[in-house]
């Protein structure tokens, strides 16, 4: 080892799903949207003036912030935008979880949470979900340094109505509670309705899933102006220009094209509901997902075997290692055609097994 290497920060990074290349493959492994972004986004992209790239972008991304505020019926002071919700969530960890007490999040959840905690030296404790993968709200009513959970949860897809989110807030009035709503547009009701009553609530959303813009990296938080200001102070202490100009302009265009957004989200929800029926017919146990993915386990055939068999067919799904989840596959909802191809393969494979 070189002497300077002794002083490197040692971290175990988050491992994102594979991004395999190829025209024929069916990619159902990273919860991307199978449909293109809104036509208004493509139009804005064509009309973009490359000459504008000469200058730094607006550090506050005011245009995007204003569009999001109007869309959600909030004030611009209640919106923080970042480079995907991963950036926003990382900023939230840095900004809010400095009490030295452990942050609480579920044992089965987005695997980035423990990575940020380790990176920033924030203590944390995981809270077990119940046997049906549900969050037990009463388990969060204890001393902690902050609370964080996705709703719907990932990779289970399980959803809590706002009344249950409020139960967690009622038990945690002295710390910041972060609700990661990466999948809320696929049928759930946002906790943003609780912002008026809970100044310690931060709701985080993204353009990556429901708005089909994972490649543009746009995420945002909604919360009381005091929370948003604190996050901005941290952001401006690290990198003033997180949002690049195309992301700002194309994000605004996406918000404006609401009819297309609702139509594609409805299509994905319909495909998901049909998938629940089809998977059960094929012998899978399936959570009642409210997201754009399904969390499934076959009654007889191990998940790892199915994962490999699907991959050999150029069908990519996600398999997580680790207790409780390793028996399951997470399958992103694709187009109807992609899903039909998946069922056809599974039918053939399982009949010979
Ligand atoms: C996808 C995802 C995110 C991050 O998405 P970005 O692309 O960074 O906006 C955050 N939380 C959960 C639970 C996710 O599944």
GROMACS .gro file of C-alpha atoms and ligand atoms in nm:
model
  368
    1UNK     CA    1   0.000   0.000   0.000
    2UNK     CA    2   0.129   0.349  -0.083
    3UNK     CA    3   0.165   0.572   0.224
    4UNK     CA    4  -0.105   0.815   0.112
    5UNK     CA    5  -0.350   0.532   0.060
    6UNK     CA    6  -0.373   0.490   0.437
    7UNK     CA    7  -0.561   0.823   0.439
    8UNK     CA    8  -0.815   0.744   0.167
    9UNK     CA    9  -1.178   0.745   0.274
   10UNK     CA   10  -1.289   0.381   0.263
   11UNK     CA   11  -1.652   0.326   0.168
   12UNK     CA   12  -1.859   0.041   0.030
   13UNK     CA   13  -2.054   0.208  -0.251
   14UNK     CA   14  -2.416   0.159  -0.351
   15UNK     CA   15  -2.441  -0.077  -0.649
   16UNK     CA   16  -2.697   0.037  -0.909
   17UNK     CA   17  -2.867  -0.211  -1.142
   18UNK     CA   18  -2.681  -0.308  -1.460
   19UNK     CA   19  -2.718  -0.093  -1.772
   20UNK     CA   20  -2.671  -0.360  -2.040
   21UNK     CA   21  -2.653  -0.242  -2.404
   22UNK     CA   22  -2.835  -0.396  -2.697
   23UNK     CA   23  -3.144  -0.341  -2.907
   24UNK     CA   24  -3.327  -0.666  -2.843
   25UNK     CA   25  -3.298  -0.686  -2.469
   26UNK     CA   26  -3.588  -0.632  -2.232
   27UNK     CA   27  -3.475  -0.413  -1.946
   28UNK     CA   28  -3.689  -0.449  -1.636
   29UNK     CA   29  -3.416  -0.407  -1.374
   30UNK     CA   30  -3.391  -0.038  -1.273
   31UNK     CA   31  -3.753   0.085  -1.263
   32UNK     CA   32  -3.714   0.308  -1.564
   33UNK     CA   33  -4.027   0.419  -1.750
   34UNK     CA   34  -4.085   0.215  -2.069
   35UNK     CA   35  -4.240   0.515  -2.246
   36UNK     CA   36  -4.056   0.822  -2.374
   37UNK     CA   37  -4.074   1.158  -2.190
   38UNK     CA   38  -4.355   1.399  -2.283
   39UNK     CA   39  -4.357   1.536  -2.641
   40UNK     CA   40  -4.308   1.883  -2.492
   41UNK     CA   41  -3.971   1.767  -2.358
   42UNK     CA   42  -3.854   1.663  -2.703
   43UNK     CA   43  -3.974   1.994  -2.847
   44UNK     CA   44  -3.786   2.192  -2.580
   45UNK     CA   45  -3.475   1.984  -2.651
   46UNK     CA   46  -3.491   2.064  -3.023
   47UNK     CA   47  -3.539   2.433  -2.953
   48UNK     CA   48  -3.252   2.452  -2.705
   49UNK     CA   49  -2.987   2.716  -2.775
   50UNK     CA   50  -2.638   2.569  -2.731
   51UNK     CA   51  -2.506   2.924  -2.711
   52UNK     CA   52  -2.670   2.949  -2.368
   53UNK     CA   53  -2.430   2.680  -2.238
   54UNK     CA   54  -2.155   2.942  -2.236
   55UNK     CA   55  -2.289   3.085  -1.912
   56UNK     CA   56  -2.334   2.921  -1.572
   57UNK     CA   57  -2.690   2.808  -1.508
   58UNK     CA   58  -2.915   2.980  -1.253
   59UNK     CA   59  -2.778   2.839  -0.924
   60UNK     CA   60  -3.128   2.838  -0.771
   61UNK     CA   61  -3.285   2.679  -1.083
   62UNK     CA   62  -3.566   2.932  -1.022
   63UNK     CA   63  -3.765   2.843  -1.335
   64UNK     CA   64  -3.788   2.477  -1.239
   65UNK     CA   65  -3.850   2.559  -0.873
   66UNK     CA   66  -4.136   2.793  -0.969
   67UNK     CA   67  -4.289   2.536  -1.207
   68UNK     CA   68  -4.279   2.268  -0.935
   69UNK     CA   69  -4.420   2.506  -0.672
   70UNK     CA   70  -4.713   2.597  -0.899
   71UNK     CA   71  -4.771   2.231  -0.989
   72UNK     CA   72  -4.785   2.122  -0.623
   73UNK     CA   73  -4.965   2.431  -0.492
   74UNK     CA   74  -4.670   2.534  -0.275
   75UNK     CA   75  -4.448   2.842  -0.246
   76UNK     CA   76  -4.110   2.842  -0.429
   77UNK     CA   77  -3.947   2.870  -0.083
   78UNK     CA   78  -4.079   2.522  -0.013
   79UNK     CA   79  -3.893   2.352  -0.302
   80UNK     CA   80  -3.534   2.229  -0.322
   81UNK     CA   81  -3.412   2.080  -0.653
   82UNK     CA   82  -3.117   1.850  -0.708
   83UNK     CA   83  -2.941   1.609  -0.944
   84UNK     CA   84  -3.192   1.328  -0.908
   85UNK     CA   85  -3.350   1.248  -0.574
   86UNK     CA   86  -3.028   1.068  -0.480
   87UNK     CA   87  -2.860   1.411  -0.465
   88UNK     CA   88  -3.155   1.552  -0.269
   89UNK     CA   89  -3.159   1.261  -0.023
   90UNK     CA   90  -2.781   1.283   0.025
   91UNK     CA   91  -2.819   1.656   0.103
   92UNK     CA   92  -3.097   1.574   0.349
   93UNK     CA   93  -2.869   1.329   0.532
   94UNK     CA   94  -2.594   1.593   0.551
   95UNK     CA   95  -2.831   1.869   0.660
   96UNK     CA   96  -3.070   1.710   0.907
   97UNK     CA   97  -2.913   1.407   1.072
   98UNK     CA   98  -2.645   1.561   1.294
   99UNK     CA   99  -2.776   1.485   1.644
  100UNK     CA  100  -2.545   1.188   1.696
  101UNK     CA  101  -2.855   0.974   1.762
  102UNK     CA  102  -2.936   0.692   1.520
  103UNK     CA  103  -3.148   0.762   1.214
  104UNK     CA  104  -3.425   0.503   1.166
  105UNK     CA  105  -3.523   0.338   0.839
  106UNK     CA  106  -3.676  -0.002   0.748
  107UNK     CA  107  -3.458  -0.315   0.731
  108UNK     CA  108  -3.584  -0.388   0.381
  109UNK     CA  109  -3.566  -0.064   0.183
  110UNK     CA  110  -3.366   0.144  -0.065
  111UNK     CA  111  -3.011   0.017  -0.022
  112UNK     CA  112  -2.861   0.364  -0.067
  113UNK     CA  113  -2.971   0.479   0.282
  114UNK     CA  114  -2.704   0.289   0.479
  115UNK     CA  115  -2.443   0.397   0.224
  116UNK     CA  116  -2.506   0.769   0.288
  117UNK     CA  117  -2.511   0.706   0.663
  118UNK     CA  118  -2.170   0.535   0.642
  119UNK     CA  119  -2.026   0.800   0.410
  120UNK     CA  120  -2.131   1.087   0.639
  121UNK     CA  121  -2.060   0.903   0.964
  122UNK     CA  122  -2.426   0.914   1.071
  123UNK     CA  123  -2.535   0.638   1.311
  124UNK     CA  124  -2.844   0.443   1.204
  125UNK     CA  125  -3.068   0.157   1.309
  126UNK     CA  126  -3.288  -0.047   1.083
  127UNK     CA  127  -3.645  -0.122   1.190
  128UNK     CA  128  -3.780  -0.462   1.078
  129UNK     CA  129  -4.085  -0.468   0.852
  130UNK     CA  130  -4.355  -0.714   0.960
  131UNK     CA  131  -4.388  -1.059   0.800
  132UNK     CA  132  -4.597  -0.909   0.516
  133UNK     CA  133  -4.325  -0.645   0.447
  134UNK     CA  134  -4.537  -0.368   0.598
  135UNK     CA  135  -4.398  -0.077   0.800
  136UNK     CA  136  -4.528  -0.087   1.160
  137UNK     CA  137  -4.571   0.281   1.239
  138UNK     CA  138  -4.554   0.226   1.618
  139UNK     CA  139  -4.198   0.091   1.586
  140UNK     CA  140  -4.079   0.442   1.491
  141UNK     CA  141  -4.209   0.604   1.811
  142UNK     CA  142  -3.880   0.598   1.999
  143UNK     CA  143  -3.582   0.823   2.049
  144UNK     CA  144  -3.391   0.872   1.723
  145UNK     CA  145  -3.193   1.121   1.515
  146UNK     CA  146  -3.441   1.128   1.226
  147UNK     CA  147  -3.670   0.899   1.030
  148UNK     CA  148  -3.658   0.807   0.663
  149UNK     CA  149  -3.862   0.566   0.450
  150UNK     CA  150  -3.982   0.536   0.091
  151UNK     CA  151  -4.355   0.536   0.028
  152UNK     CA  152  -4.430   0.316  -0.160
  153UNK     CA  153  -4.138   0.122  -0.015
  154UNK     CA  154  -3.872  -0.026  -0.242
  155UNK     CA  155  -3.815  -0.303  -0.338
  156UNK     CA  156  -4.145  -0.430  -0.195
  157UNK     CA  157  -4.386  -0.179  -0.355
  158UNK     CA  158  -4.590  -0.169  -0.031
  159UNK     CA  159  -4.775   0.157   0.024
  160UNK     CA  160  -4.898   0.345   0.332
  161UNK     CA  161  -5.185   0.596   0.309
  162UNK     CA  162  -5.114   0.949   0.443
  163UNK     CA  163  -5.296   0.869   0.770
  164UNK     CA  164  -5.024   0.616   0.853
  165UNK     CA  165  -4.746   0.853   0.750
  166UNK     CA  166  -4.906   1.099   0.990
  167UNK     CA  167  -4.890   0.842   1.272
  168UNK     CA  168  -4.512   0.833   1.225
  169UNK     CA  169  -4.502   1.214   1.226
  170UNK     CA  170  -4.710   1.231   1.544
  171UNK     CA  171  -4.456   1.005   1.716
  172UNK     CA  172  -4.161   1.209   1.585
  173UNK     CA  173  -4.216   1.580   1.640
  174UNK     CA  174  -3.855   1.665   1.737
  175UNK     CA  175  -3.666   1.526   1.437
  176UNK     CA  176  -3.688   1.559   1.060
  177UNK     CA  177  -3.898   1.289   0.893
  178UNK     CA  178  -3.811   1.227   0.526
  179UNK     CA  179  -4.064   1.050   0.301
  180UNK     CA  180  -3.901   0.930  -0.023
  181UNK     CA  181  -4.184   0.933  -0.277
  182UNK     CA  182  -3.992   0.808  -0.582
  183UNK     CA  183  -4.297   0.595  -0.679
  184UNK     CA  184  -4.590   0.793  -0.540
  185UNK     CA  185  -4.731   0.887  -0.883
  186UNK     CA  186  -4.823   0.524  -0.957
  187UNK     CA  187  -5.146   0.537  -0.757
  188UNK     CA  188  -5.054   0.665  -0.411
  189UNK     CA  189  -5.142   0.988  -0.232
  190UNK     CA  190  -4.848   1.214  -0.148
  191UNK     CA  191  -4.771   1.315   0.210
  192UNK     CA  192  -4.732   1.672   0.079
  193UNK     CA  193  -5.084   1.735   0.214
  194UNK     CA  194  -4.933   1.712   0.564
  195UNK     CA  195  -4.674   1.987   0.505
  196UNK     CA  196  -4.908   2.257   0.643
  197UNK     CA  197  -4.925   2.079   0.979
  198UNK     CA  198  -4.573   1.935   1.014
  199UNK     CA  199  -4.278   2.171   0.978
  200UNK     CA  200  -4.039   1.878   1.028
  201UNK     CA  201  -4.164   1.684   0.721
  202UNK     CA  202  -3.960   1.661   0.402
  203UNK     CA  203  -4.121   1.496   0.097
  204UNK     CA  204  -3.882   1.389  -0.182
  205UNK     CA  205  -3.987   1.314  -0.541
  206UNK     CA  206  -3.811   1.246  -0.871
  207UNK     CA  207  -3.848   1.280  -1.248
  208UNK     CA  208  -3.669   0.946  -1.299
  209UNK     CA  209  -3.961   0.707  -1.280
  210UNK     CA  210  -4.309   0.849  -1.349
  211UNK     CA  211  -4.172   1.127  -1.575
  212UNK     CA  212  -3.943   0.898  -1.778
  213UNK     CA  213  -3.639   1.121  -1.730
  214UNK     CA  214  -3.387   0.913  -1.532
  215UNK     CA  215  -3.116   1.025  -1.775
  216UNK     CA  216  -3.174   1.394  -1.701
  217UNK     CA  217  -3.118   1.355  -1.324
  218UNK     CA  218  -3.388   1.573  -1.168
  219UNK     CA  219  -3.518   1.530  -0.814
  220UNK     CA  220  -3.667   1.763  -0.556
  221UNK     CA  221  -3.779   1.804  -0.199
  222UNK     CA  222  -4.087   1.979  -0.061
  223UNK     CA  223  -4.088   2.110   0.293
  224UNK     CA  224  -4.114   2.407   0.525
  225UNK     CA  225  -3.903   2.709   0.411
  226UNK     CA  226  -3.674   2.663   0.716
  227UNK     CA  227  -3.587   2.307   0.605
  228UNK     CA  228  -3.536   2.413   0.243
  229UNK     CA  229  -3.312   2.704   0.346
  230UNK     CA  230  -3.098   2.471   0.559
  231UNK     CA  231  -3.054   2.231   0.265
  232UNK     CA  232  -2.965   2.520   0.035
  233UNK     CA  233  -2.695   2.637   0.277
  234UNK     CA  234  -2.540   2.291   0.268
  235UNK     CA  235  -2.568   2.274  -0.110
  236UNK     CA  236  -2.403   2.616  -0.156
  237UNK     CA  237  -2.123   2.496   0.071
  238UNK     CA  238  -2.045   2.214  -0.167
  239UNK     CA  239  -2.149   2.291  -0.528
  240UNK     CA  240  -2.359   2.594  -0.627
  241UNK     CA  241  -2.442   2.472  -0.977
  242UNK     CA  242  -2.587   2.126  -0.929
  243UNK     CA  243  -2.860   2.160  -1.194
  244UNK     CA  244  -2.736   2.199  -1.551
  245UNK     CA  245  -2.927   2.413  -1.800
  246UNK     CA  246  -3.081   2.129  -2.007
  247UNK     CA  247  -3.212   1.960  -1.692
  248UNK     CA  248  -3.374   2.283  -1.578
  249UNK     CA  249  -3.538   2.356  -1.918
  250UNK     CA  250  -3.649   1.999  -1.989
  251UNK     CA  251  -3.779   1.958  -1.635
  252UNK     CA  252  -4.001   2.263  -1.682
  253UNK     CA  253  -4.125   2.124  -2.016
  254UNK     CA  254  -4.217   1.793  -1.849
  255UNK     CA  255  -4.420   1.964  -1.575
  256UNK     CA  256  -4.614   2.161  -1.839
  257UNK     CA  257  -4.716   1.849  -2.033
  258UNK     CA  258  -4.951   1.709  -1.770
  259UNK     CA  259  -5.197   1.521  -1.994
  260UNK     CA  260  -4.923   1.299  -2.138
  261UNK     CA  261  -4.783   1.236  -1.791
  262UNK     CA  262  -5.119   1.115  -1.658
  263UNK     CA  263  -5.184   0.900  -1.964
  264UNK     CA  264  -4.851   0.711  -1.944
  265UNK     CA  265  -4.874   0.668  -1.567
  266UNK     CA  266  -5.227   0.522  -1.608
  267UNK     CA  267  -5.099   0.285  -1.874
  268UNK     CA  268  -4.822   0.161  -1.640
  269UNK     CA  269  -5.071   0.115  -1.355
  270UNK     CA  270  -5.300  -0.092  -1.582
  271UNK     CA  271  -5.006  -0.309  -1.694
  272UNK     CA  272  -4.902  -0.356  -1.329
  273UNK     CA  273  -5.247  -0.467  -1.219
  274UNK     CA  274  -5.265  -0.717  -1.504
  275UNK     CA  275  -4.913  -0.837  -1.411
  276UNK     CA  276  -5.029  -0.918  -1.057
  277UNK     CA  277  -5.293  -1.151  -1.203
  278UNK     CA  278  -5.057  -1.310  -1.457
  279UNK     CA  279  -4.776  -1.366  -1.206
  280UNK     CA  280  -5.016  -1.531  -0.959
  281UNK     CA  281  -5.145  -1.757  -1.239
  282UNK     CA  282  -4.783  -1.856  -1.303
  283UNK     CA  283  -4.736  -1.961  -0.939
  284UNK     CA  284  -4.575  -1.647  -0.798
  285UNK     CA  285  -4.642  -1.482  -0.465
  286UNK     CA  286  -4.670  -1.112  -0.533
  287UNK     CA  287  -4.690  -0.810  -0.299
  288UNK     CA  288  -4.969  -0.560  -0.366
  289UNK     CA  289  -4.730  -0.311  -0.526
  290UNK     CA  290  -4.830   0.052  -0.576
  291UNK     CA  291  -4.509   0.129  -0.765
  292UNK     CA  292  -4.391   0.068  -1.124
  293UNK     CA  293  -4.239  -0.266  -1.028
  294UNK     CA  294  -4.350  -0.598  -0.882
  295UNK     CA  295  -4.184  -0.791  -0.604
  296UNK     CA  296  -4.237  -1.161  -0.673
  297UNK     CA  297  -4.135  -1.501  -0.539
  298UNK     CA  298  -4.210  -1.833  -0.708
  299UNK     CA  299  -4.363  -2.110  -0.499
  300UNK     CA  300  -4.116  -2.373  -0.626
  301UNK     CA  301  -3.832  -2.217  -0.825
  302UNK     CA  302  -3.557  -2.015  -0.655
  303UNK     CA  303  -3.527  -1.648  -0.751
  304UNK     CA  304  -3.159  -1.676  -0.838
  305UNK     CA  305  -3.230  -1.953  -1.090
  306UNK     CA  306  -3.507  -1.750  -1.254
  307UNK     CA  307  -3.286  -1.442  -1.260
  308UNK     CA  308  -3.016  -1.632  -1.451
  309UNK     CA  309  -3.263  -1.801  -1.686
  310UNK     CA  310  -3.421  -1.465  -1.772
  311UNK     CA  311  -3.082  -1.304  -1.823
  312UNK     CA  312  -2.984  -1.579  -2.068
  313UNK     CA  313  -3.295  -1.472  -2.265
  314UNK     CA  314  -3.183  -1.107  -2.254
  315UNK     CA  315  -3.457  -1.027  -2.003
  316UNK     CA  316  -3.307  -0.827  -1.717
  317UNK     CA  317  -3.478  -0.809  -1.377
  318UNK     CA  318  -3.328  -0.729  -1.036
  319UNK     CA  319  -3.228  -0.983  -0.772
  320UNK     CA  320  -3.106  -0.859  -0.434
  321UNK     CA  321  -2.894  -1.064  -0.199
  322UNK     CA  322  -2.947  -1.044   0.171
  323UNK     CA  323  -3.190  -1.175   0.430
  324UNK     CA  324  -3.563  -1.184   0.341
  325UNK     CA  325  -3.524  -1.036  -0.008
  326UNK     CA  326  -3.304  -1.299  -0.176
  327UNK     CA  327  -3.608  -1.522  -0.242
  328UNK     CA  328  -3.763  -1.245  -0.449
  329UNK     CA  329  -3.721  -1.080  -0.787
  330UNK     CA  330  -3.802  -0.717  -0.851
  331UNK     CA  331  -3.954  -0.674  -1.197
  332UNK     CA  332  -4.005  -0.327  -1.342
  333UNK     CA  333  -4.335  -0.279  -1.526
  334UNK     CA  334  -4.246  -0.256  -1.897
  335UNK     CA  335  -4.470  -0.209  -2.199
  336UNK     CA  336  -4.758  -0.456  -2.249
  337UNK     CA  337  -4.552  -0.625  -2.524
  338UNK     CA  338  -4.243  -0.663  -2.303
  339UNK     CA  339  -4.452  -0.808  -2.023
  340UNK     CA  340  -4.623  -1.055  -2.261
  341UNK     CA  341  -4.282  -1.175  -2.374
  342UNK     CA  342  -4.181  -1.219  -2.011
  343UNK     CA  343  -4.495  -1.423  -1.929
  344UNK     CA  344  -4.447  -1.636  -2.242
  345UNK     CA  345  -4.092  -1.722  -2.140
  346UNK     CA  346  -4.186  -1.793  -1.777
  347UNK     CA  347  -4.475  -2.015  -1.887
  348UNK     CA  348  -4.241  -2.223  -2.102
  349UNK     CA  349  -3.962  -2.233  -1.846
  350UNK     CA  350  -4.183  -2.319  -1.548
  351UNK     CA  351  -4.370  -2.593  -1.735
  352UNK     CA  352  -4.043  -2.779  -1.783
  353UNK     CA  353  -3.936  -2.734  -1.425
  354LIG     C1  354  -3.500   0.540  -0.795
  354LIG     C2  355  -3.506   0.579  -0.650
  354LIG     C3  356  -3.448   0.697  -0.603
  354LIG     C4  357  -3.355   0.783  -0.681
  354LIG     O1  358  -3.389   0.819  -0.800
  354LIG     P1  359  -3.314   0.939  -0.878
  354LIG     O2  360  -3.296   0.884  -1.014
  354LIG     O3  361  -3.183   0.969  -0.809
  354LIG     O4  362  -3.409   1.050  -0.867
  354LIG     C5  363  -3.466   0.732  -0.472
  354LIG     N1  364  -3.533   0.653  -0.388
  354LIG     C6  365  -3.587   0.538  -0.427
  354LIG     C7  366  -3.660   0.454  -0.329
  354LIG     C8  367  -3.574   0.496  -0.559
  354LIG     O5  368  -3.622   0.377  -0.596
   0.00000   0.00000   0.00000
